[in-house]
Amino acid sequence: MSSLYLKLMSVIENHITPLAGAVGQQKYVTSIRDGFILALPFMIVGSFMLVFIFPPFSPDTHWGFARTWLQFSLDHRESLMLPYNFSMGIMTIFISVGVAASLARHHALDPLTSGMLSLMGFLLIAAPLKDDHISVAYFSGQGIFTALLVAIYTTELYAFFRRHNITIRLPPEVPTGVARSFEILIPVLAVVLTLHPLNLFIESQLGMIIPEAIMSLVKPLVAASDTLPAILLSVLVCQILWFAGIHGALIVTGIMNPFWMANLSVNQAAMAAGSVIPHIYVQGFWDHYLLIGGVGSTLPLALLLMRSKAVHLRTIGRMGVVPGLFNINEPILFGAPVIMNPLFFIPFVLVPMINATLAWFALDLGWVARVVSLTPWTTPAPIGASWAANWAFSPVIMCLICMGTAIIMYYPFFKAFEKQLLAQESSDASAPAVVGQSETA
């Protein structure tokens, strides 16, 4: 076991860690991640509105309160949908600005100017005008990949002109704000003269505008992202990186966020249309079934540690259980410790993978309601899982099953580690007595 562990750690340290570090620090990955974080509050609030628009009651319910709520929702559907339409419904606008602003910081550019440039580029190709009406079809999940590519392209183009001093310079006496307006003129012109003709050319050749063409290209990837192998691979990468001390969740979520948001947008559209919810693997699935108490699903482990006979583990358990309720588990990971601890490697990696498999089949078979809302990652798992599924009760049961699985898997490894610590505590306690006896003699 120790030999296998040493070989595994050698592979992680010499091959996986450098690669993960490079990916985690890559400017596009970090910019996309930070852009989604910037847009997150708007999308959470928009998703929260779905609870009021589509109350969790059966249409044939006879409960007076439920009937009143349902009828009110039907009578005022258009007004109630307005906050959703201008938050989740236009998520790509927030993402486009956020990603460009984040990437601008890597080039020492003005974030606001870069964000506005990206927004103009995105609207130029994703909001076609027809009969004096702008199409908003690509303002939601369908336009996410276009928003990301446009944000990167416009910001890099702006950086290129800035780097090569291709700009309109005004005398020093001109106010800074005015000078900056003229400085951005050439990048704005370049974006218009490149994206707009390209969009027209693609439309004439393929019969579709750029966002539609991009979605056609990435459609196989989006479909593949909503499969059990994709879930297991992303969880495996996250757990191995975390075990080596690298924040694997940041890397995985930075890559998966565009796919999750695209799938979530489709789920919400299906719910609004009264159709079957199609997608399983979205962020709510990741947060509330695989990360119960934090990465590795360590809340059940914290409950075990609280009842440990070893003083150290009992103290760490008491310190970590409350943060663990809100999916913050650094006290457990580094206090027990779990990170770099060979005894916990197997359950730390396998617990979320087994729970992912159980949850996947439960949702795929229709036993558990699917995710339709975006929730804060700090929401306690049973509550967050129910909220994400429009307050269905079946996700609560699924969370409890996942917690039970985690306890069963962590228990033998916890007892083995506890035995080691108890032996060490016993040795430390007897050491002063031995020293005292030798001095007396």
Short mmCIF file of C-alpha atoms in Angstrom, two decimals:
data_model
loop_
_atom_site.label_atom_id
_atom_site.label_comp_id
_atom_site.label_asym_id
_atom_site.label_seq_id
_atom_site.Cartn_x
_atom_site.Cartn_y
_atom_site.Cartn_z
CA MET A 1 0.00 0.00 0.00
CA SER A 2 2.76 2.46 0.97
CA SER A 3 4.74 1.62 -2.18
CA LEU A 4 1.69 2.13 -4.39
CA TYR A 5 0.90 5.36 -2.59
CA LEU A 6 4.43 6.67 -3.05
CA LYS A 7 4.31 5.87 -6.77
CA LEU A 8 0.95 7.57 -7.09
CA MET A 9 2.15 10.68 -5.26
CA SER A 10 5.24 10.76 -7.46
CA VAL A 11 3.07 10.78 -10.59
CA ILE A 12 0.86 13.51 -9.12
CA GLU A 13 3.78 15.70 -8.03
CA ASN A 14 5.90 15.26 -11.15
CA HIS A 15 3.27 15.23 -13.89
CA ILE A 16 -0.24 16.20 -12.76
CA THR A 17 0.65 19.06 -10.41
CA PRO A 18 2.74 21.06 -12.93
CA LEU A 19 0.08 20.61 -15.62
CA ALA A 20 -2.74 21.58 -13.26
CA GLY A 21 -0.78 24.57 -12.04
CA ALA A 22 -0.26 25.76 -15.60
CA VAL A 23 -3.94 25.30 -16.47
CA GLY A 24 -5.08 26.94 -13.26
CA GLN A 25 -2.97 30.03 -13.93
CA GLN A 26 -3.77 30.23 -17.65
CA LYS A 27 -5.18 33.69 -18.33
CA TYR A 28 -8.17 32.52 -20.36
CA VAL A 29 -9.20 29.91 -17.79
CA THR A 30 -8.95 32.38 -14.91
CA SER A 31 -10.72 35.08 -16.90
CA ILE A 32 -13.63 32.79 -17.77
CA ARG A 33 -13.87 31.64 -14.16
CA ASP A 34 -13.81 35.20 -12.79
CA GLY A 35 -16.27 36.36 -15.44
CA PHE A 36 -18.79 33.74 -14.35
CA ILE A 37 -18.25 34.70 -10.71
CA LEU A 38 -19.00 38.33 -11.60
CA ALA A 39 -22.23 37.29 -13.35
CA LEU A 40 -23.24 34.82 -10.62
CA PRO A 41 -25.31 37.17 -8.37
CA PHE A 42 -27.52 38.22 -11.29
CA MET A 43 -28.10 34.61 -12.34
CA ILE A 44 -28.84 33.42 -8.80
CA VAL A 45 -31.45 36.13 -8.29
CA GLY A 46 -32.97 35.35 -11.69
CA SER A 47 -33.13 31.66 -10.86
CA PHE A 48 -34.69 32.43 -7.49
CA MET A 49 -37.56 34.15 -9.28
CA LEU A 50 -38.51 30.84 -10.87
CA VAL A 51 -39.70 29.62 -7.47
CA PHE A 52 -42.40 32.31 -7.45
CA ILE A 53 -43.21 31.97 -11.14
CA PHE A 54 -43.54 28.17 -11.04
CA PRO A 55 -44.65 27.26 -7.48
CA PRO A 56 -43.93 23.67 -6.42
CA PHE A 57 -47.55 22.52 -6.39
CA SER A 58 -49.44 20.07 -8.55
CA PRO A 59 -51.85 21.76 -11.01
CA ASP A 60 -54.71 19.61 -9.69
CA THR A 61 -54.09 20.45 -6.01
CA HIS A 62 -57.15 21.34 -3.90
CA TRP A 63 -55.23 23.28 -1.24
CA GLY A 64 -56.58 26.84 -1.27
CA PHE A 65 -53.24 28.57 -0.77
CA ALA A 66 -51.61 26.54 -3.53
CA ARG A 67 -54.52 27.16 -5.93
CA THR A 68 -54.32 30.91 -5.28
CA TRP A 69 -50.58 31.00 -5.87
CA LEU A 70 -50.85 28.96 -9.07
CA GLN A 71 -53.64 31.14 -10.42
CA PHE A 72 -51.76 34.33 -9.54
CA SER A 73 -48.70 33.01 -11.38
CA LEU A 74 -50.78 32.22 -14.46
CA ASP A 75 -52.56 35.57 -14.46
CA HIS A 76 -49.36 37.60 -14.09
CA ARG A 77 -46.87 35.35 -15.86
CA GLU A 78 -45.56 38.05 -18.19
CA SER A 79 -44.87 40.53 -15.39
CA LEU A 80 -43.35 37.91 -13.11
CA MET A 81 -41.02 36.70 -15.86
CA LEU A 82 -39.52 40.17 -16.38
CA PRO A 83 -36.85 39.94 -13.61
CA TYR A 84 -35.90 36.47 -14.85
CA ASN A 85 -35.70 37.61 -18.48
CA PHE A 86 -33.38 40.47 -17.54
CA SER A 87 -31.06 38.35 -15.38
CA MET A 88 -30.82 34.69 -16.40
CA GLY A 89 -32.43 35.53 -19.73
CA ILE A 90 -29.53 37.82 -20.69
CA MET A 91 -26.75 36.00 -18.85
CA THR A 92 -24.41 36.19 -21.85
CA ILE A 93 -24.28 39.98 -21.57
CA PHE A 94 -23.05 39.79 -17.98
CA ILE A 95 -20.62 37.00 -18.86
CA SER A 96 -19.26 38.82 -21.91
CA VAL A 97 -18.54 41.96 -19.91
CA GLY A 98 -17.18 40.02 -16.91
CA VAL A 99 -14.78 37.82 -18.89
CA ALA A 100 -13.44 40.77 -20.90
CA ALA A 101 -12.97 42.87 -17.76
CA SER A 102 -11.10 40.04 -16.06
CA LEU A 103 -8.90 39.37 -19.09
CA ALA A 104 -8.16 43.10 -19.37
CA ARG A 105 -6.44 42.99 -15.99
CA HIS A 106 -3.93 40.47 -17.36
CA HIS A 107 -2.99 43.04 -20.02
CA ALA A 108 -3.10 46.09 -17.70
CA LEU A 109 -6.05 47.49 -19.68
CA ASP A 110 -9.03 49.40 -18.36
CA PRO A 111 -11.59 46.69 -17.37
CA LEU A 112 -14.66 48.86 -18.01
CA THR A 113 -13.50 49.87 -21.49
CA SER A 114 -12.69 46.25 -22.36
CA GLY A 115 -16.06 45.09 -21.06
CA MET A 116 -17.93 47.65 -23.17
CA LEU A 117 -15.89 46.71 -26.24
CA SER A 118 -16.77 43.05 -25.72
CA LEU A 119 -20.44 43.88 -25.24
CA MET A 120 -20.52 45.80 -28.52
CA GLY A 121 -18.83 42.94 -30.37
CA PHE A 122 -21.26 40.39 -28.92
CA LEU A 123 -24.36 42.44 -29.77
CA LEU A 124 -22.99 43.04 -33.25
CA ILE A 125 -23.10 39.35 -34.15
CA ALA A 126 -25.61 37.85 -31.70
CA ALA A 127 -28.47 40.35 -31.81
CA PRO A 128 -29.65 40.52 -35.45
CA LEU A 129 -32.20 43.20 -36.27
CA LYS A 130 -35.31 42.09 -38.15
CA ASP A 131 -38.53 44.06 -38.64
CA ASP A 132 -37.23 46.70 -36.21
CA HIS A 133 -36.88 44.06 -33.46
CA ILE A 134 -33.67 42.72 -31.95
CA SER A 135 -33.51 38.97 -31.50
CA VAL A 136 -32.60 37.89 -27.97
CA ALA A 137 -32.34 34.17 -28.79
CA TYR A 138 -28.61 34.13 -28.02
CA PHE A 139 -28.70 36.22 -24.86
CA SER A 140 -29.28 33.11 -22.74
CA GLY A 141 -27.41 29.81 -22.67
CA GLN A 142 -27.36 29.42 -26.44
CA GLY A 143 -24.94 32.33 -26.75
CA ILE A 144 -22.51 31.50 -23.96
CA PHE A 145 -19.70 30.16 -26.14
CA THR A 146 -20.06 33.11 -28.52
CA ALA A 147 -19.85 35.53 -25.58
CA LEU A 148 -16.67 33.86 -24.34
CA LEU A 149 -14.97 33.89 -27.75
CA VAL A 150 -15.97 37.50 -28.45
CA ALA A 151 -14.74 38.63 -25.02
CA ILE A 152 -11.36 37.01 -25.61
CA TYR A 153 -11.08 38.26 -29.21
CA THR A 154 -12.00 41.89 -28.52
CA THR A 155 -9.78 42.16 -25.45
CA GLU A 156 -6.80 40.58 -27.18
CA LEU A 157 -7.33 42.88 -30.16
CA TYR A 158 -7.44 45.89 -27.83
CA ALA A 159 -4.26 44.66 -26.13
CA PHE A 160 -2.55 44.21 -29.50
CA PHE A 161 -3.20 47.83 -30.52
CA ARG A 162 -2.13 49.06 -27.09
CA ARG A 163 1.04 46.96 -27.14
CA HIS A 164 2.06 48.29 -30.56
CA ASN A 165 1.04 51.90 -29.79
CA ILE A 166 -1.57 51.90 -32.57
CA THR A 167 -3.80 54.58 -31.14
CA ILE A 168 -4.97 58.16 -31.49
CA ARG A 169 -2.91 60.33 -29.18
CA LEU A 170 -4.14 63.69 -27.97
CA PRO A 171 -2.11 66.46 -26.31
CA PRO A 172 -1.44 66.12 -22.57
CA GLU A 173 -3.74 69.06 -21.88
CA VAL A 174 -6.78 66.99 -22.94
CA PRO A 175 -8.67 65.50 -19.95
CA THR A 176 -7.93 61.83 -19.26
CA GLY A 177 -11.49 60.70 -19.91
CA VAL A 178 -11.61 62.36 -23.31
CA ALA A 179 -8.17 61.00 -24.25
CA ARG A 180 -9.26 57.48 -23.30
CA SER A 181 -12.34 57.81 -25.51
CA PHE A 182 -10.18 58.58 -28.51
CA GLU A 183 -7.73 55.82 -27.55
CA ILE A 184 -10.45 53.18 -27.94
CA LEU A 185 -11.64 54.46 -31.33
CA ILE A 186 -9.29 52.26 -33.37
CA PRO A 187 -10.12 49.04 -31.45
CA VAL A 188 -13.85 49.78 -31.82
CA LEU A 189 -13.42 50.31 -35.55
CA ALA A 190 -11.34 47.13 -35.85
CA VAL A 191 -13.98 45.06 -34.05
CA VAL A 192 -16.74 46.39 -36.30
CA LEU A 193 -14.70 45.86 -39.49
CA THR A 194 -13.80 42.28 -38.58
CA LEU A 195 -16.79 40.77 -36.76
CA HIS A 196 -19.60 42.30 -38.80
CA PRO A 197 -18.26 41.28 -42.26
CA LEU A 198 -17.38 37.84 -40.90
CA ASN A 199 -20.91 37.43 -39.56
CA LEU A 200 -22.40 38.46 -42.92
CA PHE A 201 -20.07 36.10 -44.80
CA ILE A 202 -20.90 33.10 -42.60
CA GLU A 203 -24.61 33.86 -42.87
CA SER A 204 -24.40 34.04 -46.67
CA GLN A 205 -22.43 30.80 -46.92
CA LEU A 206 -24.04 28.67 -44.21
CA GLY A 207 -27.41 30.31 -43.72
CA MET A 208 -26.70 30.93 -40.04
CA ILE A 209 -25.10 33.70 -38.00
CA ILE A 210 -21.95 33.17 -35.92
CA PRO A 211 -23.66 32.16 -32.61
CA GLU A 212 -25.74 29.56 -34.42
CA ALA A 213 -22.67 28.22 -36.22
CA ILE A 214 -20.69 28.04 -32.97
CA MET A 215 -23.50 26.15 -31.21
CA SER A 216 -23.57 23.69 -34.11
CA LEU A 217 -19.85 23.09 -33.67
CA VAL A 218 -19.92 22.64 -29.89
CA LYS A 219 -23.18 20.70 -29.78
CA PRO A 220 -21.36 17.33 -29.51
CA LEU A 221 -19.25 18.71 -26.63
CA VAL A 222 -22.33 20.05 -24.84
CA ALA A 223 -24.04 16.66 -25.25
CA ALA A 224 -20.92 14.82 -24.04
CA SER A 225 -20.69 17.10 -20.99
CA ASP A 226 -24.05 15.79 -19.77
CA THR A 227 -23.00 12.16 -19.43
CA LEU A 228 -21.90 9.98 -16.53
CA PRO A 229 -18.32 9.57 -17.88
CA ALA A 230 -18.00 13.38 -18.03
CA ILE A 231 -19.16 13.66 -14.43
CA LEU A 232 -16.79 10.96 -13.19
CA LEU A 233 -13.83 12.41 -15.09
CA SER A 234 -14.40 15.93 -13.75
CA VAL A 235 -14.83 14.61 -10.20
CA LEU A 236 -11.71 12.44 -10.46
CA VAL A 237 -9.60 15.36 -11.67
CA CYS A 238 -10.95 17.63 -8.95
CA GLN A 239 -10.33 15.12 -6.14
CA ILE A 240 -6.81 14.15 -7.22
CA LEU A 241 -5.77 17.78 -7.56
CA TRP A 242 -7.24 18.67 -4.18
CA PHE A 243 -5.50 15.71 -2.55
CA ALA A 244 -2.21 17.08 -3.87
CA GLY A 245 -3.03 20.47 -2.33
CA ILE A 246 -4.23 22.19 -5.54
CA HIS A 247 -7.65 23.83 -5.64
CA GLY A 248 -9.04 21.42 -8.21
CA ALA A 249 -12.59 22.75 -7.97
CA LEU A 250 -11.52 26.12 -9.39
CA ILE A 251 -9.96 24.44 -12.41
CA VAL A 252 -12.86 22.06 -13.04
CA THR A 253 -15.60 24.66 -12.56
CA GLY A 254 -13.70 27.12 -14.74
CA ILE A 255 -13.83 24.59 -17.58
CA MET A 256 -17.33 23.24 -16.93
CA ASN A 257 -19.20 26.50 -16.22
CA PRO A 258 -20.03 27.28 -19.87
CA PHE A 259 -21.47 23.77 -20.33
CA TRP A 260 -23.38 23.92 -17.04
CA MET A 261 -24.91 27.29 -17.86
CA ALA A 262 -25.89 26.20 -21.37
CA ASN A 263 -27.60 23.09 -19.97
CA LEU A 264 -29.25 25.04 -17.13
CA SER A 265 -30.69 27.53 -19.62
CA VAL A 266 -32.24 24.66 -21.59
CA ASN A 267 -33.67 23.16 -18.39
CA GLN A 268 -35.27 26.45 -17.42
CA ALA A 269 -36.74 26.92 -20.89
CA ALA A 270 -38.18 23.40 -20.70
CA MET A 271 -39.75 24.11 -17.31
CA ALA A 272 -41.27 27.35 -18.60
CA ALA A 273 -42.73 25.44 -21.56
CA GLY A 274 -44.04 22.64 -19.33
CA SER A 275 -41.74 20.11 -21.02
CA VAL A 276 -39.56 17.35 -19.58
CA ILE A 277 -36.33 18.69 -18.02
CA PRO A 278 -33.59 17.27 -20.30
CA HIS A 279 -30.23 17.81 -18.58
CA ILE A 280 -28.77 16.25 -15.44
CA TYR A 281 -25.23 17.58 -15.06
CA VAL A 282 -25.48 21.23 -14.12
CA GLN A 283 -23.93 23.15 -11.25
CA GLY A 284 -26.63 22.24 -8.73
CA PHE A 285 -25.85 18.55 -9.30
CA TRP A 286 -22.15 19.20 -8.67
CA ASP A 287 -22.68 21.37 -5.58
CA HIS A 288 -25.39 19.45 -3.74
CA TYR A 289 -24.76 15.77 -4.49
CA LEU A 290 -20.98 15.58 -4.96
CA LEU A 291 -19.68 18.29 -2.60
CA ILE A 292 -21.76 17.74 0.54
CA GLY A 293 -19.82 19.70 3.12
CA GLY A 294 -17.19 20.66 0.57
CA VAL A 295 -14.90 18.84 -1.82
CA GLY A 296 -14.78 15.14 -1.01
CA SER A 297 -18.22 15.29 0.68
CA THR A 298 -16.56 15.67 4.08
CA LEU A 299 -19.57 16.75 6.16
CA PRO A 300 -20.29 13.10 7.08
CA LEU A 301 -16.60 12.73 7.99
CA ALA A 302 -16.88 15.79 10.25
CA LEU A 303 -19.79 14.12 12.05
CA LEU A 304 -17.64 11.00 12.57
CA LEU A 305 -14.72 13.08 13.85
CA MET A 306 -16.94 14.76 16.45
CA ARG A 307 -17.43 11.39 18.18
CA SER A 308 -13.82 10.27 17.89
CA LYS A 309 -11.94 8.93 20.92
CA ALA A 310 -8.84 10.81 19.73
CA VAL A 311 -8.74 14.32 21.19
CA HIS A 312 -7.23 15.82 18.04
CA LEU A 313 -9.87 14.41 15.70
CA ARG A 314 -12.71 15.27 18.08
CA THR A 315 -11.51 18.87 18.26
CA ILE A 316 -11.19 19.15 14.48
CA GLY A 317 -14.66 17.64 14.03
CA ARG A 318 -16.24 20.18 16.36
CA MET A 319 -14.41 23.02 14.62
CA GLY A 320 -15.30 21.82 11.13
CA VAL A 321 -18.91 20.70 11.35
CA VAL A 322 -20.52 24.16 11.30
CA PRO A 323 -18.48 25.48 8.32
CA GLY A 324 -19.10 22.07 6.70
CA LEU A 325 -22.83 22.69 6.78
CA PHE A 326 -22.12 25.56 4.37
CA ASN A 327 -19.71 23.51 2.24
CA ILE A 328 -16.56 25.06 3.69
CA ASN A 329 -14.26 22.23 4.74
CA GLU A 330 -10.73 23.60 4.99
CA PRO A 331 -10.67 22.87 8.77
CA ILE A 332 -11.31 19.20 8.00
CA LEU A 333 -9.05 18.96 4.93
CA PHE A 334 -6.01 20.53 6.56
CA GLY A 335 -6.79 19.96 10.25
CA ALA A 336 -7.42 16.21 10.36
CA PRO A 337 -5.63 16.20 7.88
CA VAL A 338 -7.23 14.65 4.80
CA ILE A 339 -4.97 16.31 2.24
CA MET A 340 -1.81 14.25 1.59
CA ASN A 341 -2.97 11.65 4.12
CA PRO A 342 -2.63 8.19 2.49
CA LEU A 343 -5.30 6.69 4.76
CA PHE A 344 -7.96 9.03 3.37
CA PHE A 345 -6.97 8.95 -0.30
CA ILE A 346 -9.35 6.14 -1.32
CA PRO A 347 -12.54 7.48 0.32
CA PHE A 348 -11.70 11.09 -0.57
CA VAL A 349 -11.61 10.19 -4.26
CA LEU A 350 -14.26 7.46 -4.37
CA VAL A 351 -17.01 8.95 -2.18
CA PRO A 352 -18.01 11.73 -4.62
CA MET A 353 -17.59 9.39 -7.59
CA ILE A 354 -19.91 6.76 -6.09
CA ASN A 355 -22.42 9.43 -5.08
CA ALA A 356 -22.21 10.88 -8.61
CA THR A 357 -23.09 7.46 -10.02
CA LEU A 358 -25.99 6.95 -7.62
CA ALA A 359 -27.38 10.43 -8.21
CA TRP A 360 -26.96 10.16 -11.98
CA PHE A 361 -29.03 6.97 -12.23
CA ALA A 362 -31.62 8.30 -9.78
CA LEU A 363 -32.13 11.42 -11.91
CA ASP A 364 -31.89 9.53 -15.18
CA LEU A 365 -34.62 7.10 -14.09
CA GLY A 366 -36.84 9.98 -13.03
CA TRP A 367 -36.79 9.10 -9.33
CA VAL A 368 -35.28 12.48 -8.39
CA ALA A 369 -36.25 15.90 -9.76
CA ARG A 370 -33.67 17.60 -11.98
CA VAL A 371 -32.01 20.95 -11.42
CA VAL A 372 -33.69 24.07 -12.82
CA SER A 373 -32.28 26.84 -10.59
CA LEU A 374 -28.85 28.23 -9.80
CA THR A 375 -28.15 28.30 -6.07
CA PRO A 376 -25.28 29.69 -3.97
CA TRP A 377 -22.64 26.99 -3.44
CA THR A 378 -22.70 27.68 0.32
CA THR A 379 -26.33 26.53 0.64
CA PRO A 380 -26.51 23.41 2.86
CA ALA A 381 -26.85 20.33 0.66
CA PRO A 382 -30.41 19.11 1.38
CA ILE A 383 -31.80 22.66 1.25
CA GLY A 384 -29.75 23.59 -1.82
CA ALA A 385 -30.66 20.41 -3.67
CA SER A 386 -34.37 20.98 -3.07
CA TRP A 387 -34.11 24.67 -3.99
CA ALA A 388 -32.21 23.85 -7.19
CA ALA A 389 -34.99 21.45 -8.22
CA ASN A 390 -37.74 24.03 -7.58
CA TRP A 391 -38.27 22.81 -4.01
CA ALA A 392 -38.97 19.21 -4.87
CA PHE A 393 -38.60 16.79 -1.94
CA SER A 394 -36.90 13.91 -3.77
CA PRO A 395 -33.48 15.69 -3.87
CA VAL A 396 -33.51 15.85 -0.06
CA ILE A 397 -33.79 12.05 0.07
CA MET A 398 -31.02 11.77 -2.51
CA CYS A 399 -28.75 13.99 -0.40
CA LEU A 400 -29.40 11.91 2.71
CA ILE A 401 -28.57 8.74 0.76
CA CYS A 402 -25.32 10.33 -0.45
CA MET A 403 -24.46 11.32 3.12
CA GLY A 404 -25.15 7.77 4.31
CA THR A 405 -22.92 6.37 1.57
CA ALA A 406 -20.16 8.79 2.57
CA ILE A 407 -20.37 7.78 6.24
CA ILE A 408 -20.17 4.07 5.36
CA MET A 409 -17.14 4.61 3.12
CA TYR A 410 -15.27 7.00 5.39
CA TYR A 411 -15.87 4.97 8.59
CA PRO A 412 -13.23 2.20 8.27
CA PHE A 413 -10.54 4.65 7.17
CA PHE A 414 -11.50 7.03 9.95
CA LYS A 415 -11.21 4.22 12.52
CA ALA A 416 -7.80 3.20 11.17
CA PHE A 417 -6.55 6.79 11.44
CA GLU A 418 -8.11 7.14 14.89
CA LYS A 419 -6.26 4.01 16.03
CA GLN A 420 -2.96 5.52 14.91
CA LEU A 421 -3.62 8.77 16.76
CA LEU A 422 -4.75 7.00 19.93
CA ALA A 423 -1.52 5.00 19.95
CA GLN A 424 0.45 8.22 19.46
CA GLU A 425 -1.49 10.03 22.20
CA SER A 426 -0.88 7.09 24.55
CA SER A 427 2.82 7.16 23.71
CA ASP A 428 3.04 10.91 24.28
CA ALA A 429 1.23 10.62 27.60
CA SER A 430 3.56 7.90 28.92
CA ALA A 431 6.76 9.61 27.77
CA PRO A 432 7.04 12.13 30.71
CA ALA A 433 6.48 9.36 33.25
CA VAL A 434 9.31 7.31 31.79
CA VAL A 435 11.64 10.30 31.83
CA GLY A 436 10.71 11.10 35.44
CA GLN A 437 11.41 7.52 36.56
CA SER A 438 14.84 7.52 34.92
CA GLU A 439 15.79 10.79 36.64
CA THR A 440 14.72 9.43 40.05
CA ALA A 441 16.79 6.34 39.51
#
